[in-house]
Amino acid sequence: MSGSRLPVYRLVDRQAGGVLFGLTVPQLLLVATGLGAVVVSVSTHSPRGLATGLGVAGGCAALAFVPAGGRRLHAALPDAVVFAVHRLTGRHRWLAPLPLPLLTGSPAHARTKRQSAAALPRCLAGMDIAAVPRPAWADGDRRLDPVGLVRDERSGTWTAILAVRGGSFSLLDPADQHQRLAGWAQLLSQFARESSPLVRLGWSLWSAPAPLSEHLSWLDERTAEHSPMSSFNDARIRSSALDAAEAAYRQLLDEQATHLHRHDLRVWITLDRRRIGRRMGTPPDATLAAARALTDRARAAGLVVSAPLSPVEIAEAMRVQADPSVVATLAHVRRGLAEHAGMSSVLATTHAGPLSMEIRWTAVRVDSTWHRVFWITRWPALGLEPDWLDPLLLHAPCVRAVTVVLEPVSLRASRRRINAESVTIDGQVAIRERHAFRVPVHLTRAHAQVDQRETELAAGFPEYGYLALIDVAAPSREELDEASNTMIDLAAQCGVTELRPLHGRHDAAFAAALPLGRAPGQALLEGRA
């Protein structure tokens, strides 16, 4: 951060692992292989051998430098091979087994591990929702439902999920916005300890156009909660004020009926059970303790945080994001006492997870909804204000989810990475200067960024590896293409000019975009995908 009065924020470009002239190790190996093939073919003094060597060299050059879907061909080839194998073997389609596994409170808890694994598609395999008693700090004295923790057997992690609201951040003065961001930065620095079992933090904002009935129902609930219960005179005054406020809000809803949106923000914290010490207790106990710390620090940072989600709330959030068409089911089905208490769901008589999945190269279909996931490959290079992402977050002309994954980097690894990147950048600059080549702007900026990172690290601000995904959803392929173009335009308004669709990997990216704490591929986090 820099600036004379108020700080200006800059996002560091992730280094792609350039070793020599910006080439990565795989590219250098391919170039060396091609050159070696040419040398060997020339030494054979045979036209056929020379032709073979030139063909090998051309193939290596194509793999090293030809772009394919926003990345080099050698990086895209493994995903293409895996996709082709799945396509040929029929594993690109998945259907839920019969009988359908139901939500909580059903015989689904008695299923074997093999049955549980078959109940979810491959991208979600190994995940389960565990119910633990709700502690007092998580509204245990007012709620009957347990706390839901997402257990990932594949990675050995436990995740707690919180519902969060940012309040009136967009309406605050710039100084107050900077103060809120400083509180969030303090929260992040407190979780990035060397001995912490925390492996991941993340937040997901799911947004969709909302019907007027949802806002009217919310208004009726709030009006009933604030109905006057005091003396007659005070009640009459308060009733008049409430009636005026309600009438003004209803008029505003009528005027903005075509621009109404629904936003669901969830923050999650993920712990590695292998790093949980004995003094922390069992993995559920340690996860609840981390969730309590996150709740307290998020509230201190000015966020409005609710208690950890229950198993029913987690399942409903997962189902709604996977197939938004079920929103109508949740809105119009009458809820009984168990549903109001959070002990059951209107989806309990159907199915909590996806019913079907079909993987295509450019999209993935989950039930009746098509999904396409974009990766923000390059962040704005100039200084940013606190509200720079508002167009992408607040405007939702289509159904979409913006997910940001944060992984703390140890102090030792940060120093090692800073030293390696500094040596690489200095070497590239020295080579260009020695041969009288112009030093490009991105190298000069990268050198300044490395110095700034070292300064912030010395000041006590740890580093986080971060990744942003945008999951666009639509009922048809044509509408998905239109929605994708709309999201690309919105991202450009924020200065994000490079959105890369994760073709061939939309199923895994869809799972990472869900608020369940599943990690994306390490190549994505390191900027190599």
Coordinates of C-alpha atoms in Angstrom, one line a residue:
M1 CA 0.0 0.0 0.0
S2 CA 1.2 3.5 -0.8
G3 CA -0.1 7.0 -0.9
S4 CA 0.3 10.3 0.9
R5 CA -3.1 10.5 2.7
L6 CA -5.1 7.4 2.1
P7 CA -3.5 4.1 1.0
V8 CA -3.8 2.8 -2.5
Y9 CA -3.9 -0.9 -3.0
R10 CA -1.9 -2.9 -5.5
L11 CA -2.3 -6.6 -6.3
V12 CA 1.0 -8.4 -7.1
D13 CA 1.2 -10.3 -10.3
R14 CA 2.0 -13.9 -9.8
Q15 CA 5.3 -15.0 -11.3
A16 CA 4.8 -17.8 -13.8
G17 CA 8.2 -19.4 -13.0
G18 CA 10.4 -17.8 -15.7
V19 CA 14.0 -18.9 -15.5
L20 CA 15.6 -17.5 -18.6
F21 CA 14.2 -14.7 -20.8
G22 CA 10.8 -15.4 -19.2
L23 CA 10.8 -19.1 -20.3
T24 CA 9.6 -21.7 -17.8
V25 CA 11.4 -24.9 -17.0
P26 CA 9.1 -27.1 -19.3
Q27 CA 9.7 -24.6 -22.1
L28 CA 13.4 -24.7 -21.7
L29 CA 13.4 -28.5 -21.6
L30 CA 11.3 -28.6 -24.8
V31 CA 13.7 -26.1 -26.5
A32 CA 16.7 -28.2 -25.4
T33 CA 15.1 -31.4 -26.7
G34 CA 14.4 -29.8 -30.1
L35 CA 17.9 -28.4 -30.4
G36 CA 19.3 -31.8 -29.4
A37 CA 17.2 -33.6 -32.0
V38 CA 18.4 -31.2 -34.7
V39 CA 22.1 -31.7 -33.7
V40 CA 21.7 -35.5 -33.7
S41 CA 19.9 -35.5 -37.1
V42 CA 22.6 -33.4 -38.7
S43 CA 25.3 -35.8 -37.5
T44 CA 23.6 -38.7 -39.2
H45 CA 24.2 -37.1 -42.7
S46 CA 20.9 -38.6 -43.8
P47 CA 18.0 -36.7 -45.4
R48 CA 15.5 -39.0 -43.6
G49 CA 17.3 -38.4 -40.3
L50 CA 17.4 -34.6 -40.9
A51 CA 13.7 -34.6 -41.7
T52 CA 12.9 -36.5 -38.5
G53 CA 15.1 -34.2 -36.4
L54 CA 13.4 -31.1 -37.9
G55 CA 10.0 -32.7 -37.2
V56 CA 10.9 -33.3 -33.6
A57 CA 12.2 -29.8 -33.2
G58 CA 9.0 -28.4 -34.8
G59 CA 6.9 -30.4 -32.4
C60 CA 8.8 -29.3 -29.4
A61 CA 8.6 -25.7 -30.5
A62 CA 4.8 -26.0 -31.0
L63 CA 4.4 -27.6 -27.5
A64 CA 6.6 -24.8 -25.9
F65 CA 5.2 -21.7 -27.6
V66 CA 1.8 -22.3 -29.4
P67 CA -1.0 -20.9 -27.3
A68 CA -4.1 -23.0 -26.5
G69 CA -6.9 -21.6 -24.5
G70 CA -4.9 -18.9 -22.9
R71 CA -1.9 -21.1 -22.0
R72 CA 0.9 -22.9 -23.8
L73 CA 0.1 -26.2 -25.6
H74 CA 2.4 -28.3 -23.3
A75 CA 0.3 -27.1 -20.3
A76 CA -3.1 -27.7 -22.0
L77 CA -2.2 -31.1 -23.4
P78 CA -2.5 -33.2 -20.2
D79 CA -6.0 -31.8 -19.6
A80 CA -7.0 -32.6 -23.2
V81 CA -5.8 -36.1 -22.8
V82 CA -7.7 -36.7 -19.6
F83 CA -10.8 -35.2 -21.1
A84 CA -10.5 -37.4 -24.1
V85 CA -10.1 -40.5 -22.0
H86 CA -13.1 -39.7 -19.9
R87 CA -15.1 -39.0 -23.1
L88 CA -14.2 -42.3 -24.7
T89 CA -14.9 -44.3 -21.5
G90 CA -18.2 -42.5 -20.8
R91 CA -17.0 -41.0 -17.5
H92 CA -18.0 -37.5 -18.7
R93 CA -21.5 -38.2 -17.6
W94 CA -22.6 -39.0 -14.0
L95 CA -26.0 -39.9 -12.5
A96 CA -26.9 -40.1 -8.9
P97 CA -27.5 -43.7 -7.7
L98 CA -30.9 -45.1 -6.8
P99 CA -32.4 -45.0 -4.3
L100 CA -31.5 -41.3 -3.9
P101 CA -29.5 -40.4 -0.8
L102 CA -31.6 -38.0 1.2
L103 CA -30.6 -35.0 3.3
T104 CA -30.1 -35.1 7.1
G105 CA -32.6 -37.0 9.2
S106 CA -32.7 -39.9 6.7
P107 CA -31.2 -43.4 6.4
A108 CA -28.4 -41.8 4.3
H109 CA -26.2 -41.7 7.5
A110 CA -26.1 -45.5 7.5
R111 CA -24.6 -45.7 4.0
T112 CA -21.3 -47.4 3.5
K113 CA -18.2 -45.4 2.2
R114 CA -18.7 -46.9 -1.2
Q115 CA -22.3 -45.8 -1.3
S116 CA -21.4 -42.3 0.0
A117 CA -18.7 -41.9 -2.7
A118 CA -21.2 -42.9 -5.4
A119 CA -23.7 -40.4 -4.2
L120 CA -21.5 -37.5 -5.4
P121 CA -19.8 -36.8 -8.7
R122 CA -16.1 -37.3 -9.1
C123 CA -15.2 -33.6 -8.5
L124 CA -17.0 -33.7 -5.1
A125 CA -15.9 -37.2 -4.1
G126 CA -14.7 -37.7 -0.5
M127 CA -16.8 -34.8 0.9
D128 CA -19.3 -35.2 3.7
I129 CA -21.2 -32.9 6.0
A130 CA -20.7 -33.8 9.7
A131 CA -23.2 -32.6 12.4
V132 CA -21.7 -31.5 15.7
P133 CA -23.5 -30.0 18.8
R134 CA -23.9 -26.2 18.5
P135 CA -21.9 -24.4 21.2
A136 CA -23.3 -21.5 23.2
W137 CA -21.2 -18.9 21.3
A138 CA -22.9 -20.0 18.0
D139 CA -26.4 -19.3 19.3
G140 CA -26.6 -22.7 21.0
D141 CA -29.1 -21.2 23.5
R142 CA -31.5 -20.1 20.8
R143 CA -31.1 -22.7 18.0
L144 CA -31.8 -26.4 18.0
D145 CA -30.0 -27.4 14.9
P146 CA -26.4 -28.6 15.0
V147 CA -23.4 -27.0 13.4
G148 CA -22.4 -28.4 10.0
L149 CA -18.7 -29.1 9.2
V150 CA -17.6 -30.1 5.8
R151 CA -15.2 -33.1 6.0
D152 CA -13.0 -33.8 3.0
E153 CA -11.5 -37.3 3.2
R154 CA -9.5 -36.7 0.0
S155 CA -7.4 -33.9 1.5
G156 CA -7.9 -34.6 5.2
T157 CA -9.5 -31.2 6.0
W158 CA -12.4 -29.9 8.0
T159 CA -14.2 -26.7 7.0
A160 CA -16.6 -24.4 8.9
I161 CA -18.8 -22.0 6.9
L162 CA -20.2 -18.6 8.1
A163 CA -22.8 -16.4 6.6
V164 CA -21.5 -12.8 6.4
R165 CA -22.8 -9.4 5.4
G166 CA -20.6 -6.5 4.6
G167 CA -23.1 -3.9 5.8
S168 CA -23.0 -0.5 4.2
F169 CA -19.4 -0.7 3.0
S170 CA -20.2 1.0 -0.4
L171 CA -21.9 3.9 1.4
L172 CA -19.0 4.6 3.8
D173 CA -16.6 7.5 3.4
P174 CA -13.2 6.5 1.9
A175 CA -11.5 6.8 5.3
D176 CA -14.0 4.4 6.9
Q177 CA -13.6 2.0 4.0
H178 CA -9.8 2.0 4.4
Q179 CA -10.3 1.3 8.1
R180 CA -12.5 -1.7 7.3
L181 CA -9.9 -3.1 4.9
A182 CA -7.2 -2.5 7.5
G183 CA -9.3 -4.6 9.9
W184 CA -9.6 -7.4 7.3
A185 CA -5.8 -7.2 6.8
Q186 CA -5.3 -7.6 10.5
L187 CA -7.6 -10.6 10.5
L188 CA -5.6 -12.3 7.8
S189 CA -2.3 -11.6 9.5
Q190 CA -3.5 -13.2 12.7
F191 CA -4.4 -16.5 11.0
A192 CA -1.1 -16.9 9.1
R193 CA 1.0 -18.3 11.9
E194 CA 3.6 -21.0 11.4
S195 CA 2.1 -23.4 13.9
S196 CA -1.5 -22.8 12.8
P197 CA -3.4 -25.8 11.3
L198 CA -5.2 -23.4 9.0
V199 CA -4.6 -24.2 5.4
R200 CA -7.2 -22.1 3.6
L201 CA -9.5 -19.2 3.9
G202 CA -12.1 -18.2 1.4
W203 CA -15.3 -16.3 0.6
S204 CA -17.9 -16.9 -2.0
L205 CA -20.6 -14.4 -3.2
W206 CA -23.5 -16.0 -5.0
S207 CA -25.7 -13.5 -6.8
A208 CA -28.7 -13.8 -9.0
P209 CA -31.7 -11.6 -10.2
A210 CA -34.3 -11.9 -7.5
P211 CA -38.1 -11.7 -7.9
L212 CA -40.0 -8.9 -6.2
S213 CA -41.8 -11.4 -4.0
E214 CA -38.5 -12.3 -2.1
H215 CA -37.9 -8.6 -1.2
L216 CA -41.5 -8.2 -0.2
S217 CA -41.4 -11.2 2.1
W218 CA -38.2 -9.9 3.7
L219 CA -39.9 -6.6 4.3
D220 CA -42.9 -8.2 5.9
E221 CA -40.7 -10.2 8.2
R222 CA -38.7 -7.1 9.2
T223 CA -41.9 -5.1 9.8
A224 CA -43.3 -7.8 12.0
E225 CA -40.0 -8.0 14.1
H226 CA -40.1 -4.2 14.7
S227 CA -43.8 -3.9 15.4
P228 CA -44.4 -1.5 18.4
M229 CA -44.9 -3.2 21.7
S230 CA -44.6 -0.3 24.2
S231 CA -47.1 2.2 25.5
F232 CA -50.0 3.5 23.4
N233 CA -48.5 6.9 22.6
D234 CA -45.1 5.5 21.8
A235 CA -46.6 2.7 19.8
R236 CA -48.6 5.2 17.7
I237 CA -45.5 7.3 17.0
R238 CA -43.4 4.3 16.1
S239 CA -46.2 2.8 14.0
S240 CA -46.5 6.0 12.0
A241 CA -42.7 6.1 11.4
L242 CA -42.7 2.4 10.5
D243 CA -45.6 2.8 8.1
A244 CA -43.8 5.7 6.4
A245 CA -40.6 3.8 6.1
E246 CA -42.4 0.7 4.8
A247 CA -44.3 2.8 2.2
A248 CA -41.1 4.4 1.0
Y249 CA -39.3 1.1 0.7
R250 CA -42.2 -0.5 -1.2
Q251 CA -42.2 2.4 -3.6
L252 CA -38.4 2.0 -4.1
L253 CA -39.0 -1.8 -4.8
D254 CA -41.6 -1.0 -7.4
E255 CA -39.3 1.5 -9.1
Q256 CA -36.3 -0.9 -9.1
A257 CA -38.2 -4.2 -9.7
T258 CA -36.1 -5.0 -12.8
H259 CA -32.8 -4.3 -11.0
L260 CA -33.3 -6.4 -7.8
H261 CA -30.7 -9.0 -6.9
R262 CA -30.1 -11.6 -4.3
H263 CA -26.6 -11.8 -2.8
D264 CA -25.5 -14.6 -0.5
L265 CA -22.0 -14.1 1.0
R266 CA -20.3 -16.9 2.8
V267 CA -16.8 -17.1 4.4
W268 CA -15.2 -20.4 5.2
I269 CA -12.1 -21.5 7.2
T270 CA -10.4 -24.9 6.5
L271 CA -8.1 -26.8 8.8
D272 CA -5.8 -29.7 8.1
R273 CA -6.5 -32.5 10.6
R274 CA -2.8 -33.7 10.3
R275 CA -1.6 -30.4 11.7
I276 CA -4.0 -30.3 14.7
G277 CA -2.2 -30.8 17.9
R278 CA -3.4 -32.8 20.9
R279 CA -4.0 -29.6 22.9
M280 CA -6.5 -28.4 20.2
G281 CA -8.7 -31.5 20.7
T282 CA -10.5 -33.4 18.0
P283 CA -10.7 -32.0 14.5
P284 CA -14.3 -30.8 15.0
D285 CA -13.3 -29.0 18.3
A286 CA -10.4 -27.3 16.6
T287 CA -12.5 -26.3 13.6
L288 CA -15.2 -24.8 15.9
A289 CA -12.5 -22.9 17.8
A290 CA -11.1 -21.5 14.6
A291 CA -14.6 -20.6 13.4
R292 CA -15.2 -18.7 16.7
A293 CA -11.9 -16.8 16.3
L294 CA -12.8 -15.9 12.7
T295 CA -16.2 -14.8 13.9
D296 CA -14.8 -12.5 16.6
R297 CA -12.2 -11.0 14.4
A298 CA -14.5 -10.5 11.5
R299 CA -17.0 -8.7 13.7
A300 CA -14.1 -6.5 15.0
A301 CA -13.3 -5.7 11.4
G302 CA -16.9 -4.4 10.9
L303 CA -18.5 -7.4 9.2
V304 CA -21.9 -8.7 10.2
V305 CA -21.3 -12.4 10.9
S306 CA -23.9 -15.0 11.6
A307 CA -23.5 -18.3 13.5
P308 CA -21.8 -21.2 11.6
L309 CA -24.2 -22.8 9.1
S310 CA -26.1 -26.0 10.0
P311 CA -25.9 -29.1 7.8
V312 CA -29.3 -28.2 6.3
E313 CA -28.1 -24.7 5.4
I314 CA -24.9 -26.0 3.9
A315 CA -26.8 -28.5 1.8
E316 CA -29.3 -25.9 0.6
A317 CA -26.5 -23.5 -0.3
M318 CA -24.7 -26.2 -2.3
R319 CA -27.9 -27.2 -4.1
V320 CA -29.0 -23.6 -4.9
Q321 CA -25.6 -22.7 -6.4
A322 CA -25.4 -25.9 -8.4
D323 CA -28.9 -25.6 -9.8
P324 CA -30.6 -22.2 -9.2
S325 CA -33.9 -23.5 -10.4
V326 CA -34.5 -25.0 -6.9
V327 CA -34.9 -21.5 -5.5
A328 CA -38.5 -21.5 -6.6
T329 CA -38.9 -24.8 -4.6
L330 CA -37.4 -23.3 -1.5
A331 CA -39.6 -20.1 -1.8
H332 CA -43.0 -21.7 -2.5
V333 CA -43.0 -24.9 -0.5
R334 CA -44.7 -24.5 2.9
R335 CA -42.3 -25.0 5.7
G336 CA -43.2 -26.9 8.8
L337 CA -41.9 -26.7 12.4
A338 CA -38.8 -28.8 11.6
E339 CA -37.9 -26.5 8.7
H340 CA -38.3 -23.3 10.7
A341 CA -36.2 -24.8 13.5
G342 CA -33.4 -25.7 11.0
M343 CA -33.7 -29.4 11.7
S344 CA -34.9 -30.3 8.2
S345 CA -35.2 -28.9 4.7
V346 CA -37.9 -28.7 2.0
L347 CA -35.3 -30.5 -0.1
A348 CA -35.1 -33.4 2.3
T349 CA -37.9 -35.3 0.4
T350 CA -35.9 -35.0 -2.9
H351 CA -32.1 -34.9 -2.9
A352 CA -29.4 -32.7 -1.4
G353 CA -26.7 -33.1 -3.9
P354 CA -26.6 -32.9 -7.7
L355 CA -28.7 -35.5 -9.6
S356 CA -26.7 -35.5 -12.7
M357 CA -23.5 -34.0 -14.3
E358 CA -22.3 -33.8 -17.8
I359 CA -18.8 -32.5 -18.6
R360 CA -18.1 -30.7 -21.8
W361 CA -14.9 -29.1 -22.9
T362 CA -16.3 -25.6 -22.6
A363 CA -18.9 -26.0 -19.8
V364 CA -20.3 -28.5 -17.3
R365 CA -24.0 -29.2 -16.8
V366 CA -25.2 -29.8 -13.3
D367 CA -28.8 -31.0 -13.3
S368 CA -30.6 -28.5 -15.5
T369 CA -28.0 -25.7 -15.3
W370 CA -24.9 -25.1 -17.4
H371 CA -21.8 -23.7 -15.6
R372 CA -18.7 -22.1 -17.0
V373 CA -15.9 -21.1 -14.6
F374 CA -13.4 -18.3 -15.3
W375 CA -10.1 -17.7 -13.6
I376 CA -8.8 -14.2 -13.1
T377 CA -5.4 -14.6 -14.6
R378 CA -4.2 -11.0 -14.3
W379 CA -5.2 -8.3 -11.8
P380 CA -5.1 -4.6 -12.5
A381 CA -1.6 -3.2 -12.4
L382 CA -2.4 0.3 -11.2
G383 CA -3.4 1.5 -7.8
L384 CA -6.9 0.5 -6.6
E385 CA -9.4 2.1 -4.4
P386 CA -11.4 0.1 -1.8
D387 CA -14.6 0.0 -4.0
W388 CA -12.8 -1.0 -7.2
L389 CA -14.6 -4.4 -7.4
D390 CA -18.1 -3.0 -6.9
P391 CA -19.3 -3.4 -10.5
L392 CA -18.5 -7.1 -10.5
L393 CA -19.8 -7.8 -7.0
L394 CA -23.0 -5.7 -6.8
H395 CA -24.3 -5.9 -10.4
A396 CA -25.7 -9.4 -11.2
P397 CA -27.5 -9.4 -14.6
C398 CA -27.0 -13.2 -14.6
V399 CA -26.6 -16.0 -12.1
R400 CA -23.0 -16.1 -11.0
A401 CA -20.7 -16.8 -8.0
V402 CA -17.4 -15.0 -7.3
T403 CA -15.1 -17.1 -5.2
V404 CA -11.7 -16.0 -3.7
V405 CA -9.4 -18.6 -2.1
L406 CA -6.6 -17.6 0.2
E407 CA -3.8 -19.9 1.4
P408 CA -1.3 -18.6 3.9
V409 CA 2.4 -18.8 3.0
S410 CA 4.9 -19.6 5.7
L411 CA 7.5 -17.0 6.6
R412 CA 10.3 -19.3 5.4
A413 CA 8.6 -20.0 2.1
S414 CA 7.9 -16.3 1.5
R415 CA 11.5 -15.4 2.1
R416 CA 12.8 -18.2 -0.2
R417 CA 10.3 -17.2 -2.9
I418 CA 11.2 -13.5 -2.7
N419 CA 14.9 -14.3 -2.9
A420 CA 14.3 -16.6 -5.9
E421 CA 12.2 -14.1 -7.7
S422 CA 14.6 -11.3 -7.0
V423 CA 17.5 -13.3 -8.4
T424 CA 15.5 -14.3 -11.5
I425 CA 14.4 -10.7 -12.2
D426 CA 17.9 -9.3 -11.7
G427 CA 19.3 -11.9 -14.0
Q428 CA 16.8 -11.1 -16.8
V429 CA 17.4 -7.4 -16.4
A430 CA 21.2 -7.9 -16.5
I431 CA 21.0 -10.1 -19.6
R432 CA 19.0 -7.5 -21.5
E433 CA 21.2 -4.6 -20.4
R434 CA 24.3 -6.6 -21.4
H435 CA 23.0 -7.1 -24.9
A436 CA 21.6 -3.6 -25.2
F437 CA 18.0 -4.8 -25.1
R438 CA 15.2 -2.6 -23.7
V439 CA 14.1 -3.6 -20.2
P440 CA 10.3 -4.1 -20.4
V441 CA 8.0 -2.3 -18.0
H442 CA 6.7 -5.5 -16.5
L443 CA 10.2 -6.4 -15.3
T444 CA 10.7 -3.0 -13.7
R445 CA 7.3 -3.3 -12.0
A446 CA 8.1 -6.8 -10.8
H447 CA 11.3 -5.7 -9.2
A448 CA 9.5 -2.9 -7.3
Q449 CA 6.8 -5.4 -6.2
V450 CA 9.4 -7.8 -4.8
D451 CA 10.9 -5.0 -2.8
Q452 CA 7.5 -4.0 -1.5
R453 CA 6.7 -7.5 -0.5
E454 CA 9.9 -7.8 1.4
T455 CA 9.2 -4.6 3.2
E456 CA 5.7 -5.7 4.2
L457 CA 6.9 -9.1 5.3
A458 CA 9.5 -7.4 7.6
A459 CA 6.6 -5.3 9.0
G460 CA 4.7 -8.3 10.1
F461 CA 2.2 -8.8 7.2
P462 CA 2.4 -12.4 6.0
E463 CA 1.8 -13.4 2.4
Y464 CA -1.2 -15.3 1.1
G465 CA -1.5 -17.1 -2.2
Y466 CA -4.8 -16.0 -3.7
L467 CA -7.0 -17.2 -6.5
A468 CA -10.3 -15.8 -7.9
L469 CA -12.9 -17.8 -9.8
I470 CA -16.1 -16.6 -11.4
D471 CA -18.8 -19.3 -11.9
V472 CA -21.4 -18.2 -14.5
A473 CA -24.6 -20.2 -14.7
A474 CA -27.5 -20.3 -17.2
P475 CA -30.2 -22.8 -18.2
S476 CA -28.9 -23.2 -21.8
R477 CA -25.7 -23.1 -23.7
E478 CA -26.8 -20.0 -25.7
E479 CA -27.7 -18.1 -22.5
L480 CA -24.5 -19.2 -20.9
D481 CA -22.5 -17.7 -23.8
E482 CA -24.4 -14.4 -23.4
A483 CA -24.0 -14.4 -19.7
S484 CA -20.2 -15.1 -20.0
N485 CA -19.8 -12.1 -22.4
T486 CA -21.7 -9.9 -19.9
M487 CA -19.4 -11.0 -17.0
I488 CA -16.3 -10.3 -19.2
D489 CA -17.6 -6.8 -19.8
L490 CA -18.3 -6.3 -16.0
A491 CA -14.8 -7.5 -15.1
A492 CA -13.3 -5.1 -17.7
Q493 CA -15.1 -2.2 -15.9
C494 CA -13.1 -3.2 -12.8
G495 CA -9.8 -3.3 -14.7
V496 CA -9.7 -7.1 -14.9
T497 CA -8.9 -7.6 -18.6
E498 CA -7.9 -11.3 -18.6
L499 CA -10.5 -13.9 -17.7
R500 CA -9.5 -17.4 -18.7
P501 CA -12.2 -20.0 -19.0
L502 CA -11.0 -23.3 -17.5
H503 CA -11.9 -25.4 -20.4
G504 CA -11.6 -29.1 -19.8
R505 CA -11.6 -28.5 -16.1
H506 CA -15.0 -26.9 -15.5
D507 CA -16.1 -29.7 -13.2
A508 CA -13.2 -29.4 -10.8
A509 CA -13.4 -25.6 -11.0
F510 CA -17.1 -25.7 -10.2
A511 CA -16.4 -27.8 -7.1
A512 CA -13.7 -25.2 -6.0
A513 CA -16.2 -22.4 -6.5
L514 CA -18.7 -23.9 -4.1
P515 CA -18.6 -22.6 -0.5
L516 CA -17.3 -26.0 0.8
G517 CA -13.6 -25.4 1.2
R518 CA -12.4 -27.7 -1.6
A519 CA -9.0 -26.6 -2.9
P520 CA -8.4 -25.9 -6.5
G521 CA -5.4 -27.4 -8.3
Q522 CA -2.0 -26.3 -7.0
A523 CA -1.1 -25.1 -10.5
L524 CA -3.9 -22.6 -10.3
L525 CA -2.8 -21.3 -6.9
E526 CA 0.7 -20.9 -8.2
G527 CA -0.4 -19.3 -11.4
R528 CA 1.0 -22.1 -13.7
A529 CA -2.4 -23.4 -15.1

